């Protein structure tokens, strides 16, 4: 309030003593008339900023505003993150739902009491029930087959106690239509975000097809093992590298136990294969670069092995195969052939006896001829001796004449001795023995013996042996026996038919031949000009004990055939014709030439392996 002189009488803002009041920028004055003359009421506007800055309220307002802004920003960011998370969650949920809907595995959730809380579409599709039928249900569930309720209750209990096997359980499930299928169920606990278990999640797969395939497989496996186990032969499979017995059937286990020693024993020579544990790797190098395929395709010849400890003979066949895990393995099949071997040995002994007997019979039949043959040198010896005695007594002999006469006597004695030696060599019982033999020598020996009989029967023989014949790998005595038999039969046929001298004639030819079926052979043929073979005889020629002769035994030709065939040759007989008349017959047999080479090559293998 100012007086008329503009002096400040009183005011809210007094200037500091000594300071000059500043003129306010905003001034408004009103005269206080009429109450006080000249008095002015002045209102001045001042800047109060300095005052405000020190004002707490102001700062509080400022800081609150700042806080509000910060919170607004914070909540905006939070909102943004939340909406991002929400959309990620929706996306994830959609993804899981799609996955759940698309998968073929049925899913079922249960709470801790066993109440179904959730089923996925696959579960509904598999069982034929809708989720409305299932959710909220307590056991027994509608998809339990009525006859398995007890079992399923037990399994569910196990499930709820968390004792289900990790490998899942196999159960039968009944569809709504009553049909059933096999399923496998796996159970895992359902845990809520707080880490508390709220129930169980079960997945279910239809394993009907898998089970059918598995059943089929196991049935076929069972059939396979039954057959293998039932075999009389020992079957064993050994891994080549590790020497580990991969498979052994019952017979193998019975004979050799459950280890690989029996296999190694049977493999014998082939045991040089690398399954010896030490240095095995080195030995495998023997197969270096050889594809397993080739080994598995290469079979090997059967071998006969004697196992001393079992006193048994085995026919062993081996082959390589790729085992189920791809390893190279050797499979051996060993068949017990002891009985067969025994029978074979027996048969061979009997055949040998028969051959010897037959040779004795031949000689018996030829006895009178032999006696006649021996008679000649013996008579000559007697004559020489008598002559010498007479002349010595009369002292009418010179020393030279005596020596000449003695030499002649000795020659005759030698001749007689030769005949006896020949016969002895022929009938001597000996083991059949194949050896490199000369066809010419065989023929000469046979002809020498046969001619004794032929001379008596007045039958001539003409022999032709081709030059440079390859050597034969045969038993010469047996082949001689065959030739002699054929010659004897021919001369008997001629003699018995009382043929004229022009037809008392036999031809023996030995020539090399080559036929498509037999390859290179040496053919022995005996052709006679006799009466030939009658129709009814041809069919029964090789029958044992078939004979048309009064004193015939009928074992000659049957033995000839078995001897020739045991040498892998063939024997045949045919009539010779002149027009339609039979003018004789020809017996011929062949011996394969490569017998030599092959027998030698086979010689070591022919000796069976003996294992103690
Ligand atoms: P065997 O001589 O003891 O009768 P074989 O088995 O040697 O016994 O001969 C059987 C039969 O074959 C003889 O009885 C004979 O009828 C007939 N046969 C064999 N060789 C001739 C041949 N060269 N000519 C005619 N018939 C033959």
Coordinates of C-alpha atoms and ligand atoms in Angstrom, one line a residue:
X1 CA 0.0 0.0 0.0
X2 CA 1.5 3.3 -1.0
X3 CA 0.8 6.7 0.1
X4 CA 0.3 9.6 -2.2
X5 CA 4.1 10.0 -2.6
X6 CA 4.4 6.5 -3.8
X7 CA 6.1 5.6 -0.6
X8 CA 5.5 2.1 0.5
X9 CA 3.6 2.1 3.6
X10 CA 3.1 -1.6 4.1
X11 CA 3.6 -4.7 1.8
X12 CA 4.1 -8.3 1.7
X13 CA 7.4 -7.9 0.0
X14 CA 9.7 -5.5 1.7
X15 CA 12.9 -4.5 0.1
X16 CA 16.0 -5.4 2.2
X17 CA 17.4 -2.4 4.1
X18 CA 19.7 -0.6 1.8
X19 CA 18.4 -2.3 -1.2
X20 CA 16.4 -0.6 -3.8
X21 CA 13.2 -2.2 -4.5
X22 CA 13.1 -3.5 -8.0
X23 CA 10.4 -2.6 -10.2
X24 CA 8.1 -5.4 -10.8
X25 CA 7.3 -6.4 -14.3
X26 CA 3.6 -6.8 -13.6
X27 CA 2.1 -3.9 -11.6
X28 CA -1.4 -3.1 -11.1
X29 CA -2.5 -0.2 -9.0
X30 CA -5.9 0.7 -7.6
X31 CA -6.6 3.9 -5.7
X32 CA -8.1 3.3 -2.4
X33 CA -10.6 6.1 -2.9
X34 CA -12.6 7.3 -1.4
X35 CA -11.5 5.8 1.9
X36 CA -7.9 7.0 1.9
X37 CA -7.1 9.7 -0.4
X38 CA -4.0 9.2 -2.4
X39 CA -3.5 5.8 -1.1
X40 CA -2.8 3.2 -3.7
X41 CA -3.1 -0.5 -3.5
X42 CA -0.4 -1.8 -5.7
X43 CA -0.2 -5.4 -6.7
X44 CA 3.1 -6.4 -8.1
X45 CA 4.0 -9.7 -9.8
X46 CA 7.4 -11.1 -9.0
X47 CA 9.3 -14.0 -10.3
X48 CA 9.3 -16.5 -7.6
X49 CA 11.6 -19.2 -9.3
X50 CA 14.3 -19.1 -6.8
X51 CA 11.7 -19.8 -4.2
X52 CA 10.2 -22.6 -6.1
X53 CA 13.4 -24.5 -6.6
X54 CA 13.9 -24.8 -2.9
X55 CA 10.3 -25.9 -2.6
X56 CA 10.0 -29.6 -1.5
X57 CA 6.6 -30.0 -2.8
X58 CA 7.7 -28.9 -6.2
X59 CA 10.4 -31.6 -6.2
X60 CA 8.0 -34.2 -4.9
X61 CA 5.7 -33.4 -7.7
X62 CA 8.6 -33.6 -10.2
X63 CA 9.9 -36.9 -8.8
X64 CA 6.4 -38.4 -8.7
X65 CA 5.8 -37.4 -12.3
X66 CA 9.2 -38.9 -13.3
X67 CA 8.3 -42.1 -11.4
X68 CA 5.0 -42.2 -13.2
X69 CA 6.6 -41.9 -16.5
X70 CA 9.2 -44.6 -15.7
X71 CA 6.5 -46.9 -14.5
X72 CA 4.5 -46.2 -17.6
X73 CA 7.5 -47.0 -19.8
X74 CA 8.2 -50.1 -17.6
X75 CA 4.7 -51.4 -17.9
X76 CA 4.6 -50.7 -21.6
X77 CA 7.7 -52.8 -22.0
X78 CA 6.3 -55.5 -19.8
X79 CA 3.1 -55.5 -21.8
X80 CA 5.0 -55.8 -25.0
X81 CA 7.0 -58.7 -23.6
X82 CA 3.9 -60.3 -22.4
X83 CA 2.2 -60.1 -25.6
X84 CA 5.2 -61.5 -27.3
X85 CA 5.3 -64.4 -24.9
X86 CA 1.6 -64.9 -25.3
X87 CA 1.9 -65.1 -29.1
X88 CA 4.9 -67.5 -28.7
X89 CA 2.8 -69.5 -26.3
X90 CA -0.1 -69.6 -28.7
X91 CA 2.2 -70.6 -31.5
X92 CA 3.8 -73.3 -29.3
X93 CA 0.4 -74.6 -28.2
X94 CA -0.8 -74.7 -31.8
X95 CA 2.3 -76.5 -32.8
X96 CA 1.9 -79.0 -30.1
X97 CA -1.8 -79.4 -30.8
X98 CA -1.1 -80.0 -34.5
X99 CA 1.6 -82.4 -33.6
X100 CA -0.6 -84.2 -31.1
X101 CA -3.4 -84.3 -33.6
X102 CA -1.3 -85.5 -36.4
X103 CA 0.5 -88.3 -34.6
X104 CA -0.6 -91.8 -34.6
X105 CA 0.2 -92.4 -31.0
X106 CA -2.7 -92.2 -28.7
X107 CA -2.1 -90.1 -25.6
X108 CA -4.1 -90.3 -22.4
X109 CA -3.7 -88.3 -19.2
X110 CA -4.9 -89.4 -15.9
X111 CA -5.0 -87.7 -12.5
X112 CA -3.5 -89.4 -9.5
X113 CA -6.7 -91.4 -8.8
X114 CA -6.7 -92.8 -12.3
X115 CA -9.4 -90.5 -13.7
X116 CA -9.0 -89.7 -17.4
X117 CA -8.3 -86.0 -17.8
X118 CA -7.3 -85.9 -21.4
X119 CA -7.2 -88.0 -24.5
X120 CA -5.9 -87.0 -27.9
X121 CA -7.6 -87.5 -31.2
X122 CA -5.4 -90.5 -32.1
X123 CA -6.4 -92.2 -28.9
X124 CA -10.1 -91.7 -29.8
X125 CA -9.5 -92.9 -33.3
X126 CA -7.7 -96.0 -32.1
X127 CA -10.3 -96.9 -29.6
X128 CA -13.4 -95.6 -31.4
X129 CA -14.5 -93.7 -28.3
X130 CA -15.0 -89.9 -28.2
X131 CA -13.2 -87.8 -25.7
X132 CA -16.6 -87.1 -24.1
X133 CA -16.9 -90.9 -23.5
X134 CA -13.6 -91.1 -21.9
X135 CA -12.7 -87.9 -20.1
X136 CA -13.7 -88.0 -16.4
X137 CA -14.0 -91.8 -16.4
X138 CA -12.6 -93.9 -13.6
X139 CA -11.4 -97.4 -14.2
X140 CA -12.6 -99.9 -15.5
X141 CA -12.3 -98.0 -18.8
X142 CA -14.6 -98.8 -21.6
X143 CA -11.8 -99.9 -23.9
X144 CA -10.8 -102.7 -21.5
X145 CA -11.7 -106.1 -22.9
X146 CA -14.2 -107.6 -20.4
X147 CA -12.0 -110.7 -19.9
X148 CA -9.0 -108.7 -19.0
X149 CA -10.5 -106.3 -16.4
X150 CA -8.6 -107.9 -13.6
X151 CA -5.3 -107.9 -15.4
X152 CA -5.8 -104.3 -16.5
X153 CA -6.7 -103.2 -13.0
X154 CA -3.5 -104.7 -11.7
X155 CA -1.5 -103.0 -14.5
X156 CA -3.2 -99.7 -13.8
X157 CA -2.4 -100.0 -10.2
X158 CA 1.2 -100.6 -11.0
X159 CA 1.0 -97.6 -13.3
X160 CA -0.4 -95.3 -10.7
X161 CA 2.3 -96.4 -8.3
X162 CA 4.9 -95.5 -10.8
X163 CA 6.1 -99.1 -11.2
X164 CA 5.5 -99.5 -14.9
X165 CA 8.5 -101.0 -16.8
X166 CA 10.5 -98.5 -18.8
X167 CA 10.1 -100.7 -21.8
X168 CA 6.4 -100.2 -21.7
X169 CA 3.6 -102.8 -21.3
X170 CA 1.8 -104.8 -23.8
X171 CA -2.0 -104.8 -23.4
X172 CA -5.0 -105.7 -25.4
X173 CA -7.4 -102.9 -26.2
X174 CA -11.0 -103.3 -27.2
X175 CA -12.5 -100.9 -29.8
X176 CA -16.0 -99.5 -29.4
X177 CA -17.2 -102.1 -32.0
X178 CA -15.8 -104.9 -29.8
X179 CA -12.8 -105.8 -32.0
X180 CA -9.5 -105.9 -30.2
X181 CA -5.9 -105.0 -31.0
X182 CA -2.5 -105.2 -29.3
X183 CA -1.0 -102.1 -28.1
X184 CA 2.1 -101.0 -26.2
X185 CA 1.8 -98.3 -23.5
X186 CA 4.5 -96.1 -22.1
X187 CA 3.8 -94.2 -18.9
X188 CA 5.4 -91.0 -17.7
X189 CA 4.5 -88.7 -14.8
X190 CA 2.7 -85.4 -15.3
X191 CA 4.4 -82.6 -13.3
X192 CA 2.8 -79.2 -12.8
X193 CA 4.9 -75.9 -12.8
X194 CA 5.4 -76.2 -9.0
X195 CA 7.1 -79.5 -9.5
X196 CA 4.1 -81.4 -8.0
X197 CA 3.0 -84.5 -9.8
X198 CA -0.6 -84.1 -10.9
X199 CA -1.1 -87.4 -12.7
X200 CA 0.2 -89.7 -15.4
X201 CA 0.5 -89.4 -19.2
X202 CA 0.3 -92.6 -21.1
X203 CA 1.1 -93.1 -24.8
X204 CA -0.3 -96.0 -26.7
X205 CA 0.8 -97.4 -30.0
X206 CA -1.0 -100.1 -32.1
X207 CA 1.5 -103.0 -32.4
X208 CA -0.8 -105.5 -34.0
X209 CA 1.1 -105.4 -37.3
X210 CA 4.5 -105.3 -35.6
X211 CA 3.5 -108.1 -33.3
X212 CA 2.2 -110.2 -36.3
X213 CA 5.5 -109.7 -38.1
X214 CA 7.5 -110.4 -34.9
X215 CA 5.4 -113.6 -34.2
X216 CA 5.9 -114.7 -37.8
X217 CA 9.6 -114.0 -37.5
X218 CA 9.9 -115.8 -34.2
X219 CA 7.9 -118.7 -35.6
X220 CA 10.2 -119.0 -38.6
X221 CA 13.2 -118.7 -36.4
X222 CA 11.8 -121.4 -34.2
X223 CA 11.2 -123.6 -37.3
X224 CA 14.7 -122.9 -38.4
X225 CA 16.3 -123.7 -35.1
X226 CA 14.1 -126.8 -34.7
X227 CA 15.3 -128.1 -38.0
X228 CA 18.9 -127.3 -37.2
X229 CA 18.7 -128.6 -33.7
X230 CA 17.0 -131.8 -35.0
X231 CA 19.7 -132.5 -37.6
X232 CA 21.9 -135.5 -37.1
X233 CA 24.7 -133.4 -38.5
X234 CA 26.8 -131.1 -36.4
X235 CA 26.4 -127.5 -37.7
X236 CA 28.8 -124.9 -36.4
X237 CA 29.6 -121.3 -37.5
X238 CA 32.9 -119.8 -36.4
X239 CA 33.9 -116.1 -37.0
X240 CA 37.0 -116.2 -39.1
X241 CA 38.8 -113.3 -37.4
X242 CA 38.0 -113.8 -33.7
X243 CA 37.7 -117.6 -33.7
X244 CA 34.5 -117.2 -31.8
X245 CA 31.8 -119.9 -32.1
X246 CA 28.8 -118.0 -33.4
X247 CA 26.4 -120.9 -33.7
X248 CA 26.4 -124.6 -32.8
X249 CA 23.5 -126.9 -33.0
X250 CA 22.6 -129.7 -30.6
X251 CA 24.6 -132.4 -32.4
X252 CA 27.7 -130.2 -32.3
X253 CA 27.3 -129.5 -28.6
X254 CA 26.7 -133.1 -27.9
X255 CA 29.8 -134.2 -29.7
X256 CA 32.2 -131.4 -29.2
X257 CA 30.8 -129.3 -26.4
X258 CA 30.1 -125.6 -26.6
X259 CA 33.6 -124.4 -27.6
X260 CA 35.3 -123.8 -30.9
X261 CA 37.8 -126.7 -30.6
X262 CA 35.5 -129.2 -32.3
X263 CA 35.1 -126.8 -35.2
X264 CA 38.9 -126.4 -35.5
X265 CA 39.3 -130.1 -35.4
X266 CA 36.8 -130.7 -38.2
X267 CA 38.1 -127.8 -40.2
X268 CA 41.4 -129.7 -40.1
X269 CA 43.6 -128.6 -43.0
X270 CA 41.4 -125.6 -43.5
X271 CA 42.3 -124.7 -40.0
X272 CA 45.2 -122.8 -41.5
X273 CA 42.5 -120.1 -41.7
X274 CA 43.0 -117.1 -39.5
X275 CA 40.9 -117.9 -36.6
X276 CA 43.9 -118.8 -34.5
X277 CA 43.9 -116.2 -31.9
X278 CA 47.6 -115.4 -32.0
X279 CA 48.7 -113.7 -35.2
X280 CA 45.1 -113.9 -36.4
X281 CA 45.3 -110.5 -37.9
X282 CA 48.3 -111.4 -39.9
X283 CA 46.7 -114.5 -41.2
X284 CA 43.7 -112.5 -42.3
X285 CA 46.0 -110.7 -44.7
X286 CA 45.9 -113.9 -46.6
X287 CA 42.5 -112.8 -47.7
X288 CA 43.8 -109.3 -48.4
X289 CA 41.6 -107.5 -50.9
X290 CA 39.4 -110.5 -51.4
X291 CA 35.8 -109.5 -51.2
X292 CA 33.9 -111.4 -48.6
X293 CA 31.4 -112.1 -51.3
X294 CA 33.9 -114.3 -53.2
X295 CA 34.8 -116.3 -50.1
X296 CA 31.2 -116.8 -49.2
X297 CA 30.4 -118.1 -52.7
X298 CA 33.3 -120.5 -52.8
X299 CA 32.3 -123.7 -51.4
X300 CA 34.7 -126.5 -50.7
X301 CA 34.8 -130.1 -51.5
X302 CA 33.5 -132.4 -48.8
X303 CA 36.1 -134.1 -46.8
X304 CA 36.1 -137.2 -44.6
X305 CA 37.5 -136.7 -41.1
X306 CA 38.1 -139.3 -38.4
X307 CA 37.8 -138.0 -34.9
X308 CA 39.7 -140.4 -32.7
X309 CA 38.2 -139.2 -29.4
X310 CA 34.7 -140.0 -30.6
X311 CA 35.8 -142.9 -32.8
X312 CA 33.6 -141.5 -35.5
X313 CA 34.0 -140.6 -39.2
X314 CA 32.5 -137.3 -40.4
X315 CA 31.8 -136.0 -43.8
X316 CA 32.7 -132.4 -43.4
X317 CA 31.5 -129.7 -45.7
X318 CA 32.5 -126.1 -45.2
X319 CA 31.7 -122.8 -46.7
X320 CA 32.2 -119.2 -45.9
X321 CA 29.3 -116.9 -45.2
X322 CA 28.7 -113.4 -44.0
X323 CA 27.3 -113.6 -40.5
X324 CA 24.3 -111.5 -39.5
X325 CA 26.6 -108.8 -38.2
X326 CA 28.6 -108.7 -41.5
X327 CA 31.5 -110.7 -40.1
X328 CA 33.1 -113.3 -42.3
X329 CA 32.3 -116.7 -40.8
X330 CA 33.0 -120.3 -41.7
X331 CA 30.2 -122.8 -41.5
X332 CA 30.9 -126.5 -41.1
X333 CA 28.4 -129.2 -41.5
X334 CA 29.7 -132.5 -40.2
X335 CA 27.7 -135.6 -40.9
X336 CA 28.4 -138.8 -39.0
X337 CA 29.2 -141.3 -41.6
X338 CA 30.8 -144.0 -39.4
X339 CA 28.1 -146.5 -40.2
X340 CA 28.5 -145.8 -43.9
X341 CA 32.2 -146.0 -43.7
X342 CA 31.9 -149.3 -41.9
X343 CA 29.5 -150.6 -44.6
X344 CA 31.8 -149.4 -47.3
X345 CA 34.8 -151.0 -45.8
X346 CA 32.8 -154.2 -45.4
X347 CA 31.5 -154.0 -48.9
X348 CA 35.0 -153.3 -50.2
X349 CA 36.4 -156.3 -48.2
X350 CA 33.6 -158.5 -49.6
X351 CA 34.2 -157.2 -53.2
X352 CA 37.9 -158.0 -52.8
X353 CA 37.1 -161.4 -51.5
X354 CA 34.8 -162.0 -54.4
X355 CA 37.4 -160.8 -56.9
X356 CA 40.0 -163.2 -55.4
X357 CA 37.4 -166.0 -55.3
X358 CA 36.6 -165.3 -58.9
X359 CA 40.2 -165.4 -59.9
X360 CA 40.6 -168.7 -58.1
X361 CA 37.4 -169.9 -59.9
X362 CA 38.9 -168.8 -63.2
X363 CA 42.0 -170.7 -62.5
X364 CA 40.0 -173.7 -61.2
X365 CA 38.1 -173.7 -64.5
X366 CA 41.4 -173.5 -66.3
X367 CA 43.0 -176.2 -64.2
X368 CA 42.9 -178.8 -66.8
X369 CA 44.3 -176.5 -69.4
X370 CA 47.0 -175.4 -67.0
X371 CA 47.7 -179.0 -66.2
X372 CA 48.0 -179.7 -69.9
X373 CA 50.2 -176.6 -70.3
X374 CA 52.5 -177.7 -67.5
X375 CA 52.5 -181.2 -68.8
X376 CA 54.4 -180.1 -71.9
X377 CA 57.6 -178.7 -70.2
X378 CA 57.4 -181.5 -67.6
X379 CA 57.3 -184.2 -70.3
X380 CA 60.1 -182.5 -72.1
X381 CA 62.1 -182.3 -68.9
X382 CA 61.4 -186.0 -68.3
X383 CA 62.4 -186.9 -71.9
X384 CA 65.6 -184.9 -71.7
X385 CA 66.5 -186.4 -68.3
X386 CA 65.8 -190.0 -69.5
X387 CA 67.8 -189.4 -72.7
X388 CA 70.7 -188.0 -70.7
X389 CA 70.6 -190.8 -68.2
X390 CA 70.7 -193.5 -71.0
X391 CA 73.5 -191.7 -72.8
X392 CA 75.5 -191.1 -69.7
X393 CA 75.1 -194.7 -68.7
X394 CA 76.3 -195.8 -72.1
X395 CA 79.0 -193.1 -71.9
X396 CA 77.8 -192.0 -75.3
X397 CA 77.5 -188.4 -74.6
X398 CA 79.9 -185.6 -75.1
X399 CA 80.3 -182.9 -72.5
X400 CA 78.9 -180.2 -74.8
X401 CA 75.9 -182.3 -75.7
X402 CA 75.3 -182.9 -72.1
X403 CA 75.5 -179.1 -71.3
X404 CA 73.1 -178.4 -74.2
X405 CA 70.6 -181.0 -73.0
X406 CA 70.8 -179.6 -69.4
X407 CA 70.3 -176.1 -70.7
X408 CA 67.2 -177.2 -72.6
X409 CA 66.0 -179.0 -69.5
X410 CA 66.5 -175.9 -67.4
X411 CA 64.6 -173.8 -70.0
X412 CA 61.7 -176.2 -69.9
X413 CA 61.7 -176.1 -66.1
X414 CA 61.8 -172.3 -66.3
X415 CA 58.8 -172.3 -68.6
X416 CA 56.9 -174.4 -66.1
X417 CA 58.0 -172.2 -63.3
X418 CA 56.9 -169.1 -65.2
X419 CA 53.4 -170.5 -65.7
X420 CA 53.1 -171.3 -62.0
X421 CA 54.5 -167.9 -61.1
X422 CA 52.0 -166.2 -63.4
X423 CA 49.1 -168.1 -61.9
X424 CA 50.3 -167.4 -58.4
X425 CA 50.7 -163.7 -59.1
X426 CA 47.2 -163.7 -60.6
X427 CA 45.4 -165.5 -57.7
X428 CA 47.5 -164.1 -54.9
X429 CA 45.3 -162.2 -52.5
X430 CA 46.4 -158.6 -52.4
X431 CA 45.0 -155.3 -51.4
X432 CA 43.5 -153.5 -54.4
X433 CA 46.2 -151.0 -55.3
X434 CA 46.2 -148.4 -57.9
X435 CA 49.5 -147.7 -59.4
X436 CA 50.8 -146.3 -62.7
X437 CA 50.4 -149.3 -65.0
X438 CA 51.2 -150.0 -68.6
X439 CA 48.2 -151.2 -70.7
X440 CA 50.6 -153.3 -72.9
X441 CA 51.9 -155.2 -69.9
X442 CA 48.5 -155.9 -68.5
X443 CA 47.4 -157.2 -71.9
X444 CA 50.5 -159.4 -72.2
X445 CA 50.0 -161.0 -68.8
X446 CA 46.3 -161.6 -69.5
X447 CA 46.9 -163.1 -72.9
X448 CA 49.7 -165.3 -71.5
X449 CA 47.2 -166.8 -69.0
X450 CA 44.3 -166.9 -71.4
X451 CA 46.3 -168.5 -74.2
X452 CA 46.8 -171.6 -71.9
X453 CA 43.1 -172.3 -72.1
X454 CA 42.7 -171.1 -75.7
X455 CA 45.4 -173.4 -77.0
X456 CA 43.5 -176.4 -75.5
X457 CA 40.3 -175.1 -77.1
X458 CA 42.0 -174.4 -80.4
X459 CA 41.1 -170.8 -80.4
X460 CA 43.4 -168.3 -82.0
X461 CA 44.0 -164.8 -80.6
X462 CA 45.1 -161.7 -82.3
X463 CA 46.3 -158.8 -80.2
X464 CA 46.7 -155.2 -81.2
X465 CA 47.9 -152.6 -78.7
X466 CA 48.3 -149.1 -80.0
X467 CA 51.7 -147.5 -79.7
X468 CA 52.5 -144.9 -77.1
X469 CA 49.5 -145.4 -74.9
X470 CA 49.3 -143.1 -71.9
X471 CA 49.9 -144.7 -68.5
X472 CA 46.9 -145.8 -66.5
X473 CA 46.4 -145.3 -62.8
X474 CA 44.8 -148.7 -62.1
X475 CA 45.2 -151.9 -60.2
X476 CA 46.9 -154.0 -62.9
X477 CA 45.8 -157.4 -61.5
X478 CA 42.1 -156.4 -61.5
X479 CA 42.3 -155.1 -65.1
X480 CA 44.1 -158.2 -66.1
X481 CA 41.3 -160.2 -64.4
X482 CA 38.7 -158.3 -66.6
X483 CA 40.6 -158.9 -69.8
X484 CA 41.2 -162.5 -68.9
X485 CA 37.5 -163.0 -68.1
X486 CA 36.4 -161.5 -71.5
X487 CA 38.9 -163.6 -73.4
X488 CA 37.8 -166.7 -71.5
X489 CA 34.1 -166.0 -72.1
X490 CA 34.9 -165.5 -75.8
X491 CA 36.9 -168.7 -76.2
X492 CA 34.2 -170.7 -74.2
X493 CA 31.5 -169.2 -76.4
X494 CA 33.4 -170.2 -79.6
X495 CA 34.3 -173.7 -78.2
X496 CA 30.8 -174.4 -76.8
X497 CA 29.2 -173.5 -80.2
X498 CA 31.6 -175.9 -81.8
X499 CA 32.4 -173.4 -84.5
X500 CA 34.6 -174.3 -87.6
X501 CA 38.3 -173.3 -87.5
X502 CA 37.6 -170.2 -89.6
X503 CA 35.5 -168.7 -86.8
X504 CA 37.7 -169.9 -83.9
X505 CA 39.3 -166.6 -83.6
X506 CA 39.4 -163.7 -81.1
X507 CA 40.7 -160.2 -81.5
X508 CA 41.9 -158.1 -78.6
X509 CA 42.4 -154.4 -79.3
X510 CA 43.7 -151.7 -77.1
X511 CA 43.3 -148.2 -78.5
X512 CA 43.1 -144.6 -77.2
X513 CA 39.8 -143.0 -77.9
X514 CA 38.1 -139.7 -77.2
X515 CA 34.3 -139.5 -76.7
X516 CA 32.3 -136.5 -75.9
X517 CA 30.8 -138.1 -72.7
X518 CA 33.9 -139.7 -71.4
X519 CA 36.7 -137.6 -72.7
X520 CA 40.0 -139.3 -73.2
X521 CA 39.9 -143.0 -72.6
X522 CA 41.8 -146.2 -73.4
X523 CA 39.4 -148.7 -74.9
X524 CA 40.0 -152.5 -74.5
X525 CA 37.8 -154.6 -76.8
X526 CA 37.5 -158.3 -77.2
X527 CA 35.8 -159.4 -80.4
X528 CA 34.9 -163.0 -81.1
X529 CA 33.4 -164.7 -84.1
X530 CA 31.2 -166.8 -81.8
X531 CA 27.4 -167.2 -81.6
X532 CA 26.9 -163.8 -80.1
X533 CA 24.5 -162.8 -77.3
X534 CA 20.9 -163.9 -77.2
X535 CA 18.2 -161.2 -76.6
X536 CA 17.3 -162.6 -73.1
X537 CA 21.0 -162.8 -72.2
X538 CA 21.8 -159.2 -73.1
X539 CA 19.5 -157.8 -70.4
X540 CA 20.9 -160.0 -67.6
X541 CA 24.5 -160.1 -68.7
X542 CA 25.9 -158.3 -65.6
X543 CA 23.6 -160.0 -63.1
X544 CA 25.5 -161.9 -60.5
X545 CA 25.0 -165.7 -60.8
X546 CA 23.5 -165.4 -64.3
X547 CA 25.0 -168.0 -66.5
X548 CA 23.9 -170.0 -69.6
X549 CA 26.7 -172.5 -69.0
X550 CA 26.2 -175.8 -67.3
X551 CA 29.1 -175.2 -65.0
X552 CA 29.1 -171.4 -65.2
X553 CA 29.1 -169.4 -62.0
X554 CA 27.8 -166.3 -63.6
X555 CA 29.9 -163.9 -61.5
X556 CA 32.5 -163.1 -64.2
X557 CA 30.8 -160.2 -66.0
X558 CA 29.2 -158.7 -62.8
X559 CA 32.7 -158.5 -61.3
X560 CA 34.1 -157.1 -64.5
X561 CA 31.6 -154.4 -64.4
X562 CA 32.2 -153.5 -60.8
X563 CA 36.0 -153.5 -61.4
X564 CA 35.7 -151.2 -64.5
X565 CA 33.3 -148.9 -62.8
X566 CA 35.4 -148.6 -59.7
X567 CA 38.1 -147.3 -62.1
X568 CA 35.5 -144.8 -63.5
X569 CA 35.3 -146.7 -66.7
X570 CA 32.4 -148.2 -68.6
X571 CA 31.8 -151.7 -70.0
X572 CA 29.5 -152.5 -72.9
X573 CA 28.6 -155.5 -75.0
X574 CA 27.2 -155.6 -78.5
X575 CA 26.5 -158.2 -81.2
X576 CA 28.2 -158.0 -84.5
X577 CA 26.0 -158.5 -87.6
X578 CA 26.5 -159.5 -91.1
X579 CA 23.2 -158.3 -92.6
X580 CA 20.7 -159.6 -90.1
X581 CA 22.8 -162.6 -88.9
X582 CA 24.8 -162.4 -85.8
X583 CA 28.4 -163.2 -86.6
X584 CA 29.9 -162.6 -83.2
X585 CA 30.0 -160.2 -80.3
X586 CA 32.2 -157.5 -78.9
X587 CA 32.8 -156.7 -75.3
X588 CA 34.6 -153.5 -74.7
X589 CA 35.5 -151.4 -71.7
X590 CA 37.1 -148.0 -71.2
X591 CA 39.4 -146.6 -68.6
X592 CA 39.7 -142.8 -68.4
X593 CA 43.1 -141.6 -69.3
X594 CA 43.1 -138.5 -67.1
X595 CA 42.7 -141.0 -64.2
X596 CA 46.5 -140.7 -64.0
X597 CA 46.7 -137.0 -63.6
X598 CA 43.6 -136.8 -61.5
X599 CA 44.5 -139.6 -59.2
X600 CA 47.9 -138.1 -58.6
X601 CA 46.3 -134.7 -57.9
X602 CA 43.8 -136.3 -55.6
X603 CA 46.3 -138.6 -54.0
X604 CA 46.9 -136.5 -50.9
X605 CA 43.2 -135.7 -50.5
X606 CA 42.3 -139.4 -51.0
X607 CA 44.0 -140.1 -47.7
X608 CA 41.3 -139.2 -45.2
X609 CA 42.2 -136.9 -42.4
X610 CA 42.6 -138.6 -39.1
X611 CA 42.4 -136.5 -36.0
X612 CA 43.2 -137.7 -32.6
Ligands
LIG1 P1 29.9 -167.4 -66.7 O1 31.0 -167.2 -67.7 O2 30.3 -168.1 -65.5 O3 28.6 -167.9 -67.3 P2 29.8 -164.5 -66.9 O4 29.2 -163.5 -66.1 O5 31.2 -164.4 -67.3 O6 29.5 -165.9 -66.2 O7 28.9 -164.6 -68.3 C1 27.5 -164.6 -68.2 C2 26.9 -165.1 -69.5 O8 27.1 -164.1 -70.5 C3 27.4 -166.3 -70.0 O9 26.8 -167.4 -69.3 C4 27.1 -166.3 -71.4 O10 25.8 -166.8 -71.7 C5 27.1 -164.8 -71.8 N1 28.4 -164.5 -72.5 C6 29.5 -163.9 -71.9 N2 30.4 -163.6 -72.9 C7 29.9 -164.1 -74.1 C8 30.4 -164.2 -75.4 N3 31.6 -163.7 -75.7 N4 29.6 -164.7 -76.3 C9 28.4 -165.2 -76.0 N5 27.9 -165.1 -74.8 C10 28.6 -164.6 -73.8

